[in-house]
Short mmCIF file of C-alpha atoms in Angstrom, two decimals:
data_model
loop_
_atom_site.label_atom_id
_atom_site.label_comp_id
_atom_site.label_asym_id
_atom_site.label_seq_id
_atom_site.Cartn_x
_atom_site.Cartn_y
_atom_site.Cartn_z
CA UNK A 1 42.83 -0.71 132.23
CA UNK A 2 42.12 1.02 135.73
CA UNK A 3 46.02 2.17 135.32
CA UNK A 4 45.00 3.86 132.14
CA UNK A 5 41.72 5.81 133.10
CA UNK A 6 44.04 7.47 136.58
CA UNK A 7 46.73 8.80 133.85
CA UNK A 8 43.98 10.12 131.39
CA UNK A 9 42.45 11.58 134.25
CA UNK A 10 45.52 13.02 135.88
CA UNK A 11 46.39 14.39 132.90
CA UNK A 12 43.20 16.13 132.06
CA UNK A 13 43.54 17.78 135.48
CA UNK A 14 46.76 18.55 135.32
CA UNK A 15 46.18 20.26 131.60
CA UNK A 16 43.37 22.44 132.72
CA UNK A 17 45.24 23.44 135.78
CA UNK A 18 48.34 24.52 134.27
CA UNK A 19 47.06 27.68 133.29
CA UNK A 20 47.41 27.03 129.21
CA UNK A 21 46.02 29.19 126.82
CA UNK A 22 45.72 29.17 122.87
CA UNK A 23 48.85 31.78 122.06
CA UNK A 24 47.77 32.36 118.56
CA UNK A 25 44.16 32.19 118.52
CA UNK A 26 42.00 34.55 116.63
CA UNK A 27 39.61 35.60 119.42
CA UNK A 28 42.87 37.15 121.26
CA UNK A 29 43.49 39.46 118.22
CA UNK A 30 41.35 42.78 118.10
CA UNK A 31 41.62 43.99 114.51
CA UNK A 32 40.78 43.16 111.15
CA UNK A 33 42.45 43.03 107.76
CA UNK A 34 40.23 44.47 105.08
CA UNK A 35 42.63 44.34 102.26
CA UNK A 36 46.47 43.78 101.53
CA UNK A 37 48.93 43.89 98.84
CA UNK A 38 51.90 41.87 98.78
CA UNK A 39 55.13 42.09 96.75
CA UNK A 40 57.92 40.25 96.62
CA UNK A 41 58.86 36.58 97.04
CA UNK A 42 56.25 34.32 95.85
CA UNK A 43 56.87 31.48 98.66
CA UNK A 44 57.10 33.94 101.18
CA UNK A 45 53.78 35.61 99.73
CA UNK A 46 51.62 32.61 99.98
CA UNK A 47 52.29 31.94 103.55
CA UNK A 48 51.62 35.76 104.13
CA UNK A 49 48.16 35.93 102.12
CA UNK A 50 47.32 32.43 104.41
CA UNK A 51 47.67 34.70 107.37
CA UNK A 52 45.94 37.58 106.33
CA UNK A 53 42.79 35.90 105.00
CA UNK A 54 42.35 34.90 108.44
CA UNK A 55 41.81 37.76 110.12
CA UNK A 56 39.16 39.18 107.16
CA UNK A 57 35.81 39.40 109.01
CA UNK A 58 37.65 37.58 112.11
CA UNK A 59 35.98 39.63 114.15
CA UNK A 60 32.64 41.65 114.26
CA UNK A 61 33.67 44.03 117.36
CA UNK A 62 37.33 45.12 116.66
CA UNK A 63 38.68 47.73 117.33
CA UNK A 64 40.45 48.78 113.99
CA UNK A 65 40.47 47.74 110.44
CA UNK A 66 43.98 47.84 108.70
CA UNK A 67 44.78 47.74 105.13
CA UNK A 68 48.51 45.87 105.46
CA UNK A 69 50.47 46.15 102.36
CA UNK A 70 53.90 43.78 102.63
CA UNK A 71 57.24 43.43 100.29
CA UNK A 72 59.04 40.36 101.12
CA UNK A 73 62.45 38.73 100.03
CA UNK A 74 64.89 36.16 100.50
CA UNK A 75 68.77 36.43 100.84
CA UNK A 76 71.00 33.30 100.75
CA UNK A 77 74.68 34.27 101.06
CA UNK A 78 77.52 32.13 101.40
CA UNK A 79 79.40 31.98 105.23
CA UNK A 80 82.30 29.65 104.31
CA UNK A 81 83.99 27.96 101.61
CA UNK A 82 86.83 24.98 101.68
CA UNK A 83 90.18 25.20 100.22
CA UNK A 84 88.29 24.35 96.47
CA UNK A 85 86.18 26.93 96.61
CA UNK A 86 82.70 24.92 97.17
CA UNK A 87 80.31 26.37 99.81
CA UNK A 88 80.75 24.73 103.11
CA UNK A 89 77.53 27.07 105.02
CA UNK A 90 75.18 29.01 103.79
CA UNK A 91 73.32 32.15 105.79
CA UNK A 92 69.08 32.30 104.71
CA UNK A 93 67.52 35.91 105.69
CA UNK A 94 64.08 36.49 105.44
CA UNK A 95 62.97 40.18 105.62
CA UNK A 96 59.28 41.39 105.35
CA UNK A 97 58.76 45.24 105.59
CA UNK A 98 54.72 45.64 106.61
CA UNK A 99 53.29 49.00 106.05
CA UNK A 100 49.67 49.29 107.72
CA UNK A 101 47.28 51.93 107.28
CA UNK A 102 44.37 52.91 108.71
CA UNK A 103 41.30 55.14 107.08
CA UNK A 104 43.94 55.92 104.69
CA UNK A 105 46.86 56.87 106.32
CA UNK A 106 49.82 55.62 107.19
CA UNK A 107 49.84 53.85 111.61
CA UNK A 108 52.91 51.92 111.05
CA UNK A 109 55.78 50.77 109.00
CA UNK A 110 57.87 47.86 110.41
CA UNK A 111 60.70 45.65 109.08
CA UNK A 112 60.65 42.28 110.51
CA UNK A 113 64.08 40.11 110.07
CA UNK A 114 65.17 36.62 110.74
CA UNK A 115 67.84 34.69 109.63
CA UNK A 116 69.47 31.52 110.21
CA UNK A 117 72.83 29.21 109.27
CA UNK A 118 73.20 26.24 107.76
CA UNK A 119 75.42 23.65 106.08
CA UNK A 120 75.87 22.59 102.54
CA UNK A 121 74.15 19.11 101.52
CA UNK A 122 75.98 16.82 98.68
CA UNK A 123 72.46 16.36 97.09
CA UNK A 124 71.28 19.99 95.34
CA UNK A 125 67.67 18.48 95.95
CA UNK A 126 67.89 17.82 99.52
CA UNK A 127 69.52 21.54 99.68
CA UNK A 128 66.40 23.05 97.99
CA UNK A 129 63.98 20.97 99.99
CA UNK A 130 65.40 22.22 103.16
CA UNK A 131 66.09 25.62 102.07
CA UNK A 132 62.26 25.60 100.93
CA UNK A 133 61.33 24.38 104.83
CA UNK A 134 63.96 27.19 106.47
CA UNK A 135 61.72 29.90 104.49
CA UNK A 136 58.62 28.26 105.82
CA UNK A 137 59.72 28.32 109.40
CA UNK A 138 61.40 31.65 108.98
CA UNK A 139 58.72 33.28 107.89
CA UNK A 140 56.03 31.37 110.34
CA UNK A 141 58.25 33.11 112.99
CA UNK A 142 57.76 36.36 111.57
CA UNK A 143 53.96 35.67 110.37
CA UNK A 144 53.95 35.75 114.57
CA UNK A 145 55.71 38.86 115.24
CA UNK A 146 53.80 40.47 112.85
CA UNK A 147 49.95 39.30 114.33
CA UNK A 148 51.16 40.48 117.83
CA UNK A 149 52.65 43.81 116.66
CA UNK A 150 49.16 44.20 114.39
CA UNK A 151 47.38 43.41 118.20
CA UNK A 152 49.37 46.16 119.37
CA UNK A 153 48.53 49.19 117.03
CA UNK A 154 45.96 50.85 118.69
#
């Protein structure tokens, strides 16, 4: 038991030493989202309207207050095939294009892009499943690319 209290004790100093912070925390962003509009893929839609409900009244002293409108979509192509013709790898690319405006006009217009590989499953299921949990991962990454570059609009 005495074991146990030293390594929950060395490990509280040794996480408030370290230096760690809270990347994505919403007292680190200065801005606020009064409105947005999305468009496009309906999976990739839902995981952006998560996001921007968050920062809606986020923040009573921020700097600026965006209206983000966002068009979203989904390619799957195929890499490779065998000798049969069946798909052997499949490419997933997720592109959002955010335009964000500002008492009416136009700040910024930015396409965000990510894509990844992977292979063919026998089961069509398991294939949707995980092409369903690629697009949520995919589009978490860019969810994060877009908060900081939102940050960064002064």
């Amino acid at each position: 038991m005495r074991i146990f209290k030293i390594i929950l004790i060395s490990l509280f100093f040794l996480q408030t030493s370290c230096g760690y912070k809270i990347v994505n925390n919403l007292d680190n962003f200065r801005f606020t989202i009064i409105d947005h509009k999305l468009t496009g893929e309906k999976k990739i839609n839902n995981l952006l309207d998560k996001n921007f409900k968050r920062f809606e009244d986020n923040n009573p002293r921020s700097k600026s207050n965006f209206i983000v409108h966002a068009n979203s979509a989904s390619n799957r192509s195929i890499i490779s095939k065998n000798s049969s013709g069946e798909a052997l790898s499949y490419n997933l690319k997720i592109t959002i294009v955010i335009e964000v405006y500002e008492n009416n006009n136009l700040v910024n217009k930015t396409t965000f892009n990510e894509n990844t590989t992977f292979d063919n499953l026998n089961s069509k299921f398991e294939l949707k499943q995980y092409e369903n949990i690629l697009i949520q991962d995919l589009t978490e990454q860019i969810i994060f690319k877009i908060n900081n570059k939102l940050n960064s609009i002064k």
